[in-house]
PDB file of C-alpha atoms in Angstrom:
ATOM      1  CA  MET A   1       9.248 -96.868  49.857  1.00 87.00           C
ATOM      2  CA  PHE A   2       6.554 -97.817  52.319  1.00 95.00           C
ATOM      3  CA  SER A   3       3.635 -95.694  53.488  1.00 96.00           C
ATOM      4  CA  GLU A   4       3.508 -94.229  56.986  1.00 96.00           C
ATOM      5  CA  GLU A   5       0.770 -96.728  57.824  1.00 97.00           C
ATOM      6  CA  GLN A   6       2.959 -99.668  56.774  1.00 97.00           C
ATOM      7  CA  LEU A   7       5.958 -98.348  58.669  1.00 97.00           C
ATOM      8  CA  LEU A   8       4.021 -97.761  61.877  1.00 98.00           C
ATOM      9  CA  ALA A   9       2.304-101.146  61.593  1.00 98.00           C
ATOM     10  CA  THR A  10       5.716-102.809  61.339  1.00 98.00           C
ATOM     11  CA  ALA A  11       6.949-101.016  64.470  1.00 98.00           C
ATOM     12  CA  LYS A  12       3.749-101.844  66.365  1.00 98.00           C
ATOM     13  CA  ALA A  13       4.021-105.514  65.409  1.00 98.00           C
ATOM     14  CA  SER A  14       7.123-105.897  67.583  1.00 97.00           C
ATOM     15  CA  PRO A  15       5.519-105.173  70.993  1.00 97.00           C
ATOM     16  CA  ALA A  16       2.430-107.122  69.912  1.00 97.00           C
ATOM     17  CA  ALA A  17       4.563-110.218  69.285  1.00 98.00           C
ATOM     18  CA  VAL A  18       6.474-109.636  72.523  1.00 97.00           C
ATOM     19  CA  ALA A  19       3.260-109.350  74.556  1.00 95.00           C
ATOM     20  CA  ARG A  20       1.937-112.699  73.325  1.00 96.00           C
ATOM     21  CA  HIS A  21       5.386-114.348  73.438  1.00 97.00           C
ATOM     22  CA  ASP A  22       5.267-115.167  69.737  1.00 98.00           C
ATOM     23  CA  LYS A  23       8.918-115.781  68.974  1.00 98.00           C
ATOM     24  CA  ALA A  24       8.439-116.701  65.307  1.00 98.00           C
ATOM     25  CA  ALA A  25       6.383-113.576  64.580  1.00 98.00           C
ATOM     26  CA  TRP A  26       8.925-111.369  66.325  1.00 98.00           C
ATOM     27  CA  LEU A  27      11.864-112.853  64.440  1.00 98.00           C
ATOM     28  CA  ASP A  28      10.036-112.570  61.124  1.00 98.00           C
ATOM     29  CA  LEU A  29       9.814-108.797  61.538  1.00 98.00           C
ATOM     30  CA  PHE A  30      13.562-108.494  60.894  1.00 98.00           C
ATOM     31  CA  SER A  31      15.551-108.584  57.681  1.00 98.00           C
ATOM     32  CA  ALA A  32      18.071-111.345  57.117  1.00 96.00           C
ATOM     33  CA  ASP A  33      20.961-108.997  57.964  1.00 96.00           C
ATOM     34  CA  ALA A  34      19.262-107.276  60.910  1.00 98.00           C
ATOM     35  CA  GLU A  35      20.956-105.887  64.003  1.00 98.00           C
ATOM     36  CA  VAL A  36      19.448-105.142  67.405  1.00 98.00           C
ATOM     37  CA  HIS A  37      21.256-102.585  69.572  1.00 98.00           C
ATOM     38  CA  ASP A  38      19.546-102.980  72.948  1.00 96.00           C
ATOM     39  CA  PRO A  39      20.629-101.034  74.843  1.00 96.00           C
ATOM     40  CA  VAL A  40      22.649 -98.761  72.582  1.00 97.00           C
ATOM     41  CA  GLY A  41      26.239 -99.070  73.732  1.00 95.00           C
ATOM     42  CA  SER A  42      26.125-102.841  74.195  1.00 96.00           C
ATOM     43  CA  ARG A  43      27.467-105.215  71.548  1.00 96.00           C
ATOM     44  CA  PRO A  44      24.799-105.492  68.817  1.00 96.00           C
ATOM     45  CA  HIS A  45      22.963-108.738  68.127  1.00 97.00           C
ATOM     46  CA  ALA A  46      23.457-109.413  64.402  1.00 97.00           C
ATOM     47  CA  GLY A  47      21.729-112.099  62.340  1.00 96.00           C
ATOM     48  CA  ARG A  48      18.849-114.438  63.072  1.00 96.00           C
ATOM     49  CA  ALA A  49      20.740-116.799  65.400  1.00 96.00           C
ATOM     50  CA  ALA A  50      21.825-113.865  67.579  1.00 97.00           C
ATOM     51  CA  LEU A  51      18.280-112.473  67.575  1.00 98.00           C
ATOM     52  CA  GLU A  52      16.980-115.856  68.720  1.00 97.00           C
ATOM     53  CA  ARG A  53      19.408-115.777  71.651  1.00 97.00           C
ATOM     54  CA  PHE A  54      18.364-112.189  72.405  1.00 97.00           C
ATOM     55  CA  TYR A  55      14.715-113.261  72.480  1.00 97.00           C
ATOM     56  CA  GLU A  56      15.387-116.178  74.818  1.00 97.00           C
ATOM     57  CA  THR A  57      17.453-113.976  77.132  1.00 95.00           C
ATOM     58  CA  PHE A  58      15.404-110.811  77.445  1.00 96.00           C
ATOM     59  CA  ILE A  59      11.899-111.530  76.158  1.00 97.00           C
ATOM     60  CA  ALA A  60      10.892-115.157  76.722  1.00 96.00           C
ATOM     61  CA  PRO A  61      11.248-115.220  80.551  1.00 94.00           C
ATOM     62  CA  ASN A  62       9.516-111.880  81.153  1.00 94.00           C
ATOM     63  CA  ASP A  63       6.167-110.141  80.863  1.00 95.00           C
ATOM     64  CA  ILE A  64       6.704-106.915  78.915  1.00 96.00           C
ATOM     65  CA  ARG A  65       4.310-104.027  78.295  1.00 96.00           C
ATOM     66  CA  PHE A  66       4.986-101.044  76.022  1.00 97.00           C
ATOM     67  CA  GLU A  67       3.476 -97.685  77.027  1.00 97.00           C
ATOM     68  CA  VAL A  68       3.960 -95.480  73.969  1.00 97.00           C
ATOM     69  CA  GLU A  69       3.785 -91.718  74.413  1.00 96.00           C
ATOM     70  CA  HIS A  70       4.559 -90.618  70.877  1.00 96.00           C
ATOM     71  CA  ASP A  71       5.457 -92.020  67.461  1.00 97.00           C
ATOM     72  CA  ILE A  72       7.488 -90.169  64.845  1.00 97.00           C
ATOM     73  CA  ILE A  73       7.812 -91.310  61.238  1.00 97.00           C
ATOM     74  CA  CYS A  74      10.782 -89.762  59.490  1.00 97.00           C
ATOM     75  CA  GLY A  75      11.568 -91.165  56.071  1.00 96.00           C
ATOM     76  CA  GLN A  76      11.695 -94.946  56.486  1.00 97.00           C
ATOM     77  CA  THR A  77      12.465 -94.740  60.206  1.00 98.00           C
ATOM     78  CA  VAL A  78       9.968 -94.955  63.067  1.00 98.00           C
ATOM     79  CA  VAL A  79      10.990 -93.455  66.411  1.00 98.00           C
ATOM     80  CA  ARG A  80       8.904 -94.426  69.429  1.00 98.00           C
ATOM     81  CA  ASP A  81       9.001 -92.430  72.662  1.00 98.00           C
ATOM     82  CA  LEU A  82       7.851 -94.797  75.380  1.00 98.00           C
ATOM     83  CA  VAL A  83       8.206 -96.561  78.696  1.00 97.00           C
ATOM     84  CA  ILE A  84       8.651-100.327  78.855  1.00 97.00           C
ATOM     85  CA  ARG A  85       7.387-102.083  81.974  1.00 95.00           C
ATOM     86  CA  THR A  86       8.932-105.486  82.559  1.00 94.00           C
ATOM     87  CA  ARG A  87       8.017-108.025  85.205  1.00 92.00           C
ATOM     88  CA  MET A  88      11.111-110.141  85.617  1.00 88.00           C
ATOM     89  CA  GLY A  89      10.145-113.773  85.242  1.00 83.00           C
ATOM     90  CA  GLY A  90      10.122-115.800  88.441  1.00 79.00           C
ATOM     91  CA  THR A  91      10.444-112.732  90.676  1.00 84.00           C
ATOM     92  CA  ALA A  92       8.258-110.020  92.187  1.00 82.00           C
ATOM     93  CA  LEU A  93      10.273-107.279  90.477  1.00 87.00           C
ATOM     94  CA  THR A  94       8.722-104.954  87.899  1.00 90.00           C
ATOM     95  CA  VAL A  95      10.804-102.172  86.364  1.00 91.00           C
ATOM     96  CA  GLY A  96       9.684 -99.249  84.230  1.00 94.00           C
ATOM     97  CA  VAL A  97      12.333 -98.063  81.804  1.00 95.00           C
ATOM     98  CA  PRO A  98      11.993 -94.799  79.839  1.00 97.00           C
ATOM     99  CA  LEU A  99      13.463 -95.130  76.371  1.00 97.00           C
ATOM    100  CA  PHE A 100      13.385 -94.290  72.704  1.00 98.00           C
ATOM    101  CA  ILE A 101      13.347 -97.025  70.070  1.00 98.00           C
ATOM    102  CA  ARG A 102      14.388 -96.390  66.471  1.00 98.00           C
ATOM    103  CA  TYR A 103      13.226 -98.845  63.838  1.00 98.00           C
ATOM    104  CA  GLU A 104      15.079 -98.475  60.532  1.00 98.00           C
ATOM    105  CA  ILE A 105      12.926-100.272  57.990  1.00 98.00           C
ATOM    106  CA  VAL A 106      13.879-101.705  54.603  1.00 98.00           C
ATOM    107  CA  GLU A 107      12.232-103.785  51.890  1.00 97.00           C
ATOM    108  CA  GLN A 108      12.761-107.537  51.787  1.00 97.00           C
ATOM    109  CA  GLY A 109      10.704-109.705  49.490  1.00 95.00           C
ATOM    110  CA  GLY A 110       8.329-106.812  48.919  1.00 96.00           C
ATOM    111  CA  GLU A 111       7.577-106.494  52.651  1.00 97.00           C
ATOM    112  CA  PRO A 112       8.784-104.017  55.279  1.00 98.00           C
ATOM    113  CA  ARG A 113      11.396-105.481  57.587  1.00 98.00           C
ATOM    114  CA  VAL A 114      13.409-103.994  60.445  1.00 98.00           C
ATOM    115  CA  ARG A 115      17.052-103.648  59.390  1.00 98.00           C
ATOM    116  CA  ARG A 116      18.270-101.880  62.547  1.00 98.00           C
ATOM    117  CA  LEU A 117      16.626-101.554  65.953  1.00 98.00           C
ATOM    118  CA  TYR A 118      18.201 -99.099  68.394  1.00 98.00           C
ATOM    119  CA  ALA A 119      16.871 -99.022  71.969  1.00 98.00           C
ATOM    120  CA  HIS A 120      18.109 -95.921  73.789  1.00 97.00           C
ATOM    121  CA  TRP A 121      17.911 -96.417  77.550  1.00 96.00           C
ATOM    122  CA  GLU A 122      20.257 -96.111  80.504  1.00 94.00           C
ATOM    123  CA  LEU A 123      21.348 -99.458  81.929  1.00 91.00           C
ATOM    124  CA  LEU A 124      23.222 -97.978  84.882  1.00 86.00           C
ATOM    125  CA  SER A 125      20.276 -95.795  85.936  1.00 86.00           C
ATOM    126  CA  MET A 126      17.891 -98.726  85.695  1.00 84.00           C
ATOM    127  CA  MET A 127      20.159-101.012  87.732  1.00 81.00           C
ATOM    128  CA  GLY A 128      20.855 -98.394  90.388  1.00 74.00           C
ATOM    129  CA  GLY A 129      17.398 -96.903  90.644  1.00 75.00           C
ATOM    130  CA  GLN A 130      14.924 -99.727  90.113  1.00 79.00           C
ATOM    131  CA  VAL A 131      16.362-103.223  90.474  1.00 79.00           C
ATOM    132  CA  PHE A 132      16.488-102.924  94.265  1.00 79.00           C
ATOM    133  CA  SER A 133      13.314-100.848  94.602  1.00 75.00           C
ATOM    134  CA  SER A 134      11.403-103.914  95.827  1.00 73.00           C
ATOM    135  CA  GLY A 135      14.093-104.842  98.325  1.00 81.00           C
ATOM    136  CA  ILE A 136      17.596-106.271  98.258  1.00 85.00           C
ATOM    137  CA  ALA A 137      16.458-109.904  98.184  1.00 85.00           C
ATOM    138  CA  THR A 138      14.105-109.341  95.243  1.00 85.00           C
ATOM    139  CA  GLY A 139      16.705-107.336  93.340  1.00 85.00           C
ATOM    140  CA  LEU A 140      19.435-109.904  93.886  1.00 87.00           C
ATOM    141  CA  LEU A 141      17.145-112.731  92.787  1.00 87.00           C
ATOM    142  CA  ALA A 142      16.297-110.836  89.585  1.00 84.00           C
ATOM    143  CA  LEU A 143      19.982-110.188  88.849  1.00 87.00           C
ATOM    144  CA  ILE A 144      20.927-113.818  89.484  1.00 87.00           C
ATOM    145  CA  ARG A 145      18.182-115.091  87.195  1.00 88.00           C
ATOM    146  CA  LEU A 146      19.033-112.598  84.439  1.00 88.00           C
ATOM    147  CA  SER A 147      22.763-113.284  84.658  1.00 90.00           C
ATOM    148  CA  GLY A 148      22.313-117.043  84.693  1.00 90.00           C
ATOM    149  CA  ASN A 149      19.974-116.984  81.708  1.00 89.00           C
ATOM    150  CA  MET A 150      22.298-114.650  79.812  1.00 90.00           C
ATOM    151  CA  LEU A 151      25.255-116.967  80.360  1.00 93.00           C
ATOM    152  CA  ARG A 152      23.207-119.985  79.249  1.00 92.00           C
ATOM    153  CA  GLN A 153      21.899-118.313  76.116  1.00 92.00           C
ATOM    154  CA  GLN A 154      24.826-116.117  75.089  1.00 93.00           C
ATOM    155  CA  GLY A 155      27.882-117.325  76.953  1.00 93.00           C
ATOM    156  CA  LEU A 156      30.551-115.201  78.573  1.00 92.00           C
ATOM    157  CA  ARG A 157      31.160-113.213  75.388  1.00 92.00           C
ATOM    158  CA  GLY A 158      27.493-112.207  75.238  1.00 91.00           C
ATOM    159  CA  ALA A 159      27.467-111.181  78.900  1.00 90.00           C
ATOM    160  CA  LEU A 160      30.590-109.080  78.401  1.00 93.00           C
ATOM    161  CA  GLY A 161      29.054-107.541  75.278  1.00 93.00           C
ATOM    162  CA  PHE A 162      25.971-106.553  77.255  1.00 91.00           C
ATOM    163  CA  SER A 163      28.090-105.030  80.016  1.00 91.00           C
ATOM    164  CA  ARG A 164      29.612-102.591  77.512  1.00 90.00           C
ATOM    165  CA  ALA A 165      26.428-100.538  77.973  1.00 90.00           C
ATOM    166  CA  PHE A 166      27.690 -99.551  81.437  1.00 87.00           C
ATOM    167  CA  GLY A 167      30.386 -97.487  79.705  1.00 85.00           C
ATOM    168  CA  GLY A 168      30.100 -94.699  77.166  1.00 84.00           C
ATOM    169  CA  VAL A 169      30.812 -91.009  77.149  1.00 85.00           C
ATOM    170  CA  GLY A 170      29.135 -90.227  80.478  1.00 85.00           C
ATOM    171  CA  ARG A 171      28.897 -86.919  82.311  1.00 89.00           C
ATOM    172  CA  ALA A 172      30.772 -84.837  79.775  1.00 92.00           C
ATOM    173  CA  ALA A 173      28.334 -85.844  77.042  1.00 95.00           C
ATOM    174  CA  ARG A 174      25.317 -85.204  79.257  1.00 96.00           C
ATOM    175  CA  ALA A 175      26.532 -81.680  79.948  1.00 96.00           C
ATOM    176  CA  CYS A 176      27.371 -81.129  76.276  1.00 97.00           C
ATOM    177  CA  ALA A 177      23.960 -82.380  75.140  1.00 97.00           C
ATOM    178  CA  GLY A 178      22.174 -80.119  77.609  1.00 97.00           C
ATOM    179  CA  GLU A 179      24.215 -77.105  76.562  1.00 98.00           C
ATOM    180  CA  THR A 180      23.585 -77.816  72.867  1.00 98.00           C
ATOM    181  CA  LEU A 181      19.837 -78.100  73.351  1.00 98.00           C
ATOM    182  CA  ASP A 182      19.703 -75.026  75.587  1.00 98.00           C
ATOM    183  CA  ALA A 183      21.554 -73.018  72.949  1.00 98.00           C
ATOM    184  CA  LEU A 184      19.167 -74.188  70.219  1.00 98.00           C
ATOM    185  CA  ALA A 185      16.206 -73.323  72.449  1.00 97.00           C
ATOM    186  CA  ALA A 186      17.620 -69.814  72.749  1.00 97.00           C
ATOM    187  CA  GLY A 187      18.133 -69.603  68.992  1.00 97.00           C
ATOM    188  CA  ASP A 188      21.839 -69.011  69.660  1.00 98.00           C
ATOM    189  CA  ASP A 189      23.793 -70.767  66.926  1.00 97.00           C
ATOM    190  CA  LEU A 190      27.124 -69.272  68.056  1.00 97.00           C
ATOM    191  CA  ARG A 191      26.692 -70.735  71.527  1.00 97.00           C
ATOM    192  CA  ALA A 192      25.614 -74.055  70.041  1.00 97.00           C
ATOM    193  CA  SER A 193      28.608 -74.148  67.692  1.00 97.00           C
ATOM    194  CA  ALA A 194      30.967 -74.314  70.673  1.00 97.00           C
ATOM    195  CA  CYS A 195      29.470 -77.721  71.467  1.00 97.00           C
ATOM    196  CA  LEU A 196      29.869 -79.127  67.951  1.00 97.00           C
ATOM    197  CA  SER A 197      32.936 -80.506  66.245  1.00 96.00           C
ATOM    198  CA  PRO A 198      34.067 -78.417  63.230  1.00 94.00           C
ATOM    199  CA  ASP A 199      32.879 -81.091  60.784  1.00 95.00           C
ATOM    200  CA  CYS A 200      29.599 -81.855  62.577  1.00 97.00           C
ATOM    201  CA  THR A 201      26.841 -83.163  60.294  1.00 97.00           C
ATOM    202  CA  ILE A 202      23.374 -81.716  60.980  1.00 98.00           C
ATOM    203  CA  VAL A 203      20.154 -83.196  59.588  1.00 97.00           C
ATOM    204  CA  ASN A 204      16.693 -81.802  60.311  1.00 96.00           C
ATOM    205  CA  GLY A 205      14.047 -84.318  59.328  1.00 95.00           C
ATOM    206  CA  LEU A 206      15.392 -85.636  56.047  1.00 94.00           C
ATOM    207  CA  GLU A 207      17.427 -82.617  54.960  1.00 95.00           C
ATOM    208  CA  PRO A 208      20.949 -81.459  55.870  1.00 97.00           C
ATOM    209  CA  VAL A 209      20.802 -77.948  57.324  1.00 97.00           C
ATOM    210  CA  ALA A 210      23.124 -75.233  58.544  1.00 97.00           C
ATOM    211  CA  LEU A 211      23.343 -74.695  62.291  1.00 98.00           C
ATOM    212  CA  ALA A 212      22.032 -71.133  62.051  1.00 97.00           C
ATOM    213  CA  ALA A 213      18.928 -72.287  60.204  1.00 97.00           C
ATOM    214  CA  LEU A 214      18.301 -75.070  62.723  1.00 97.00           C
ATOM    215  CA  ALA A 215      18.692 -72.703  65.672  1.00 97.00           C
ATOM    216  CA  GLN A 216      16.203 -70.299  64.115  1.00 96.00           C
ATOM    217  CA  GLU A 217      13.664 -73.046  63.501  1.00 95.00           C
ATOM    218  CA  LEU A 218      14.004 -74.615  66.956  1.00 96.00           C
ATOM    219  CA  LYS A 219      14.089 -71.377  68.929  1.00 96.00           C
ATOM    220  CA  GLY A 220      11.748 -71.682  71.890  1.00 96.00           C
ATOM    221  CA  LEU A 221      11.895 -75.473  72.060  1.00 96.00           C
ATOM    222  CA  ARG A 222      11.586 -77.316  75.349  1.00 97.00           C
ATOM    223  CA  TRP A 223      13.545 -80.495  75.847  1.00 98.00           C
ATOM    224  CA  SER A 224      13.262 -83.371  78.292  1.00 98.00           C
ATOM    225  CA  LYS A 225      13.981 -87.088  78.756  1.00 98.00           C
ATOM    226  CA  LEU A 226      17.687 -86.953  77.960  1.00 97.00           C
ATOM    227  CA  LEU A 227      19.036 -90.523  77.739  1.00 97.00           C
ATOM    228  CA  LEU A 228      22.645 -91.537  77.115  1.00 96.00           C
ATOM    229  CA  GLY A 229      24.010 -94.809  75.803  1.00 94.00           C
ATOM    230  CA  GLY A 230      27.341 -95.607  74.227  1.00 94.00           C
ATOM    231  CA  HIS A 231      28.454 -92.518  72.311  1.00 95.00           C
ATOM    232  CA  GLN A 232      24.922 -91.261  71.706  1.00 97.00           C
ATOM    233  CA  ALA A 233      22.244 -89.248  73.463  1.00 97.00           C
ATOM    234  CA  CYS A 234      18.536 -88.900  72.709  1.00 97.00           C
ATOM    235  CA  ALA A 235      16.128 -86.265  73.958  1.00 98.00           C
ATOM    236  CA  ARG A 236      12.482 -85.380  73.477  1.00 98.00           C
ATOM    237  CA  LEU A 237      11.817 -81.977  71.949  1.00 98.00           C
ATOM    238  CA  ASP A 238       8.620 -79.954  72.106  1.00 96.00           C
ATOM    239  CA  CYS A 239       8.779 -77.535  69.173  1.00 89.00           C
ATOM    240  CA  ASN A 240       5.738 -75.251  69.094  1.00 83.00           C
ATOM    241  CA  GLY A 241       3.437 -78.076  70.091  1.00 86.00           C
ATOM    242  CA  ARG A 242       5.027 -80.681  67.826  1.00 91.00           C
ATOM    243  CA  THR A 243       7.108 -83.502  69.260  1.00 95.00           C
ATOM    244  CA  ALA A 244      10.508 -84.380  67.840  1.00 97.00           C
ATOM    245  CA  VAL A 245      13.487 -86.441  68.998  1.00 98.00           C
ATOM    246  CA  ALA A 246      17.089 -85.257  68.895  1.00 98.00           C
ATOM    247  CA  LEU A 247      19.873 -87.801  68.377  1.00 98.00           C
ATOM    248  CA  LEU A 248      23.382 -86.598  69.195  1.00 98.00           C
ATOM    249  CA  ASP A 249      26.524 -88.592  68.349  1.00 97.00           C
ATOM    250  CA  PHE A 250      29.590 -87.668  70.360  1.00 96.00           C
ATOM    251  CA  ALA A 251      33.293 -87.709  69.751  1.00 91.00           C
ATOM    252  CA  ALA A 252      35.251 -90.157  71.898  1.00 87.00           C
ATOM    253  CA  ASP A 253      35.837 -87.630  74.679  1.00 86.00           C
ATOM    254  CA  GLY A 254      32.137 -86.800  74.917  1.00 90.00           C
ATOM    255  CA  ARG A 255      32.795 -83.077  74.767  1.00 92.00           C
ATOM    256  CA  HIS A 256      31.728 -82.344  71.196  1.00 96.00           C
ATOM    257  CA  VAL A 257      28.838 -83.453  69.009  1.00 97.00           C
ATOM    258  CA  LYS A 258      29.960 -84.896  65.681  1.00 97.00           C
ATOM    259  CA  ARG A 259      26.463 -85.640  64.321  1.00 98.00           C
ATOM    260  CA  LEU A 260      23.123 -84.054  65.196  1.00 98.00           C
ATOM    261  CA  ARG A 261      19.907 -85.495  63.820  1.00 98.00           C
ATOM    262  CA  ILE A 262      16.379 -84.257  64.477  1.00 98.00           C
ATOM    263  CA  TYR A 263      13.694 -86.868  63.878  1.00 98.00           C
ATOM    264  CA  ARG A 264      10.365 -85.216  63.190  1.00 94.00           C
ATOM    265  CA  ASP A 265       7.174 -85.986  61.314  1.00 85.00           C
ATOM    266  CA  ALA A 266       6.745 -84.450  57.888  1.00 69.00           C
ATOM    267  CA  PRO A 267       4.940 -81.091  58.317  1.00 60.00           C
ATOM    268  CA  ALA A 268       1.230 -81.064  57.667  1.00 46.00           C
ATOM    269  CA  PRO A 269       0.271 -79.451  54.344  1.00 42.00           C
ATOM    270  CA  SER A 270      -0.794 -75.823  54.549  1.00 38.00           C
ATOM    271  CA  ALA A 271      -4.459 -74.968  54.166  1.00 35.00           C
ATOM    272  CA  GLY A 272      -5.444 -74.938  50.515  1.00 36.00           C
ATOM    273  CA  ARG A 273      -2.384 -76.960  49.472  1.00 33.00           C
ATOM    274  CA  MET A 274      -2.348 -80.560  48.420  1.00 32.00           C
ATOM    275  CA  PRO A 275       0.257 -82.837  49.972  1.00 35.00           C
ATOM    276  CA  SER A 276       3.151 -83.795  47.749  1.00 31.00           C
ATOM    277  CA  SER A 277       2.921 -87.213  46.108  1.00 28.00           C
ATOM    278  CA  GLY A 278       6.622 -87.717  46.946  1.00 31.00           C
TER     279      GLY A 278
END
């Protein structure tokens, strides 16, 4: 098990390597069996060769800046709430994409390595709302360059795998996620239960919990930044001044949540109490 400092340093090393275009350092952050899901809903990039192609497609040609709003360390996972600003190489287009990134970290050779990276952002919203913000000519040039580079680096199969992120559970899931979070904010577990599948798994931090207990704890929350990708949704939660992130996994029809996970920092020790060594 790694310390919070080690886990956060590992997560921070990724944007640092991206900013200086250090391909070797970026690749070395990942375990041998790593997967990158970026965006969630697209076909994952699995193994070092695939990660190299991912780097050459999406990182090498561009200037990328991470603007982090909040970090959450939950077990051996780091969740970053941020905006990524990307200047598309060879064009005048810069896009700002709100997202959450989850880094699931494991031990390899005694060092922390990223086993899974999940980037939760909305491809369709980005394409529709920002690509053509600098004009049709600039947007088309950016799309042509991205598409051409993707085909060179990943082939038709890779391009089709990326395009899967345009699909997912859509409007039904967005409505279901909003209703679930509104019900939890009201402390209404009966209302929330209508949004969950009968066998829904609920985890709060690191512990499985009953829906009634979760609704009581989260009563009064405010939520924002709801992002959908694939069969998942993420949202920022403000719970009595503490930030958390909700991850909702949907059934195929998008109308019921089959897994609900709240990522939150471990609570600070009470006054006069020593923190647990575990």
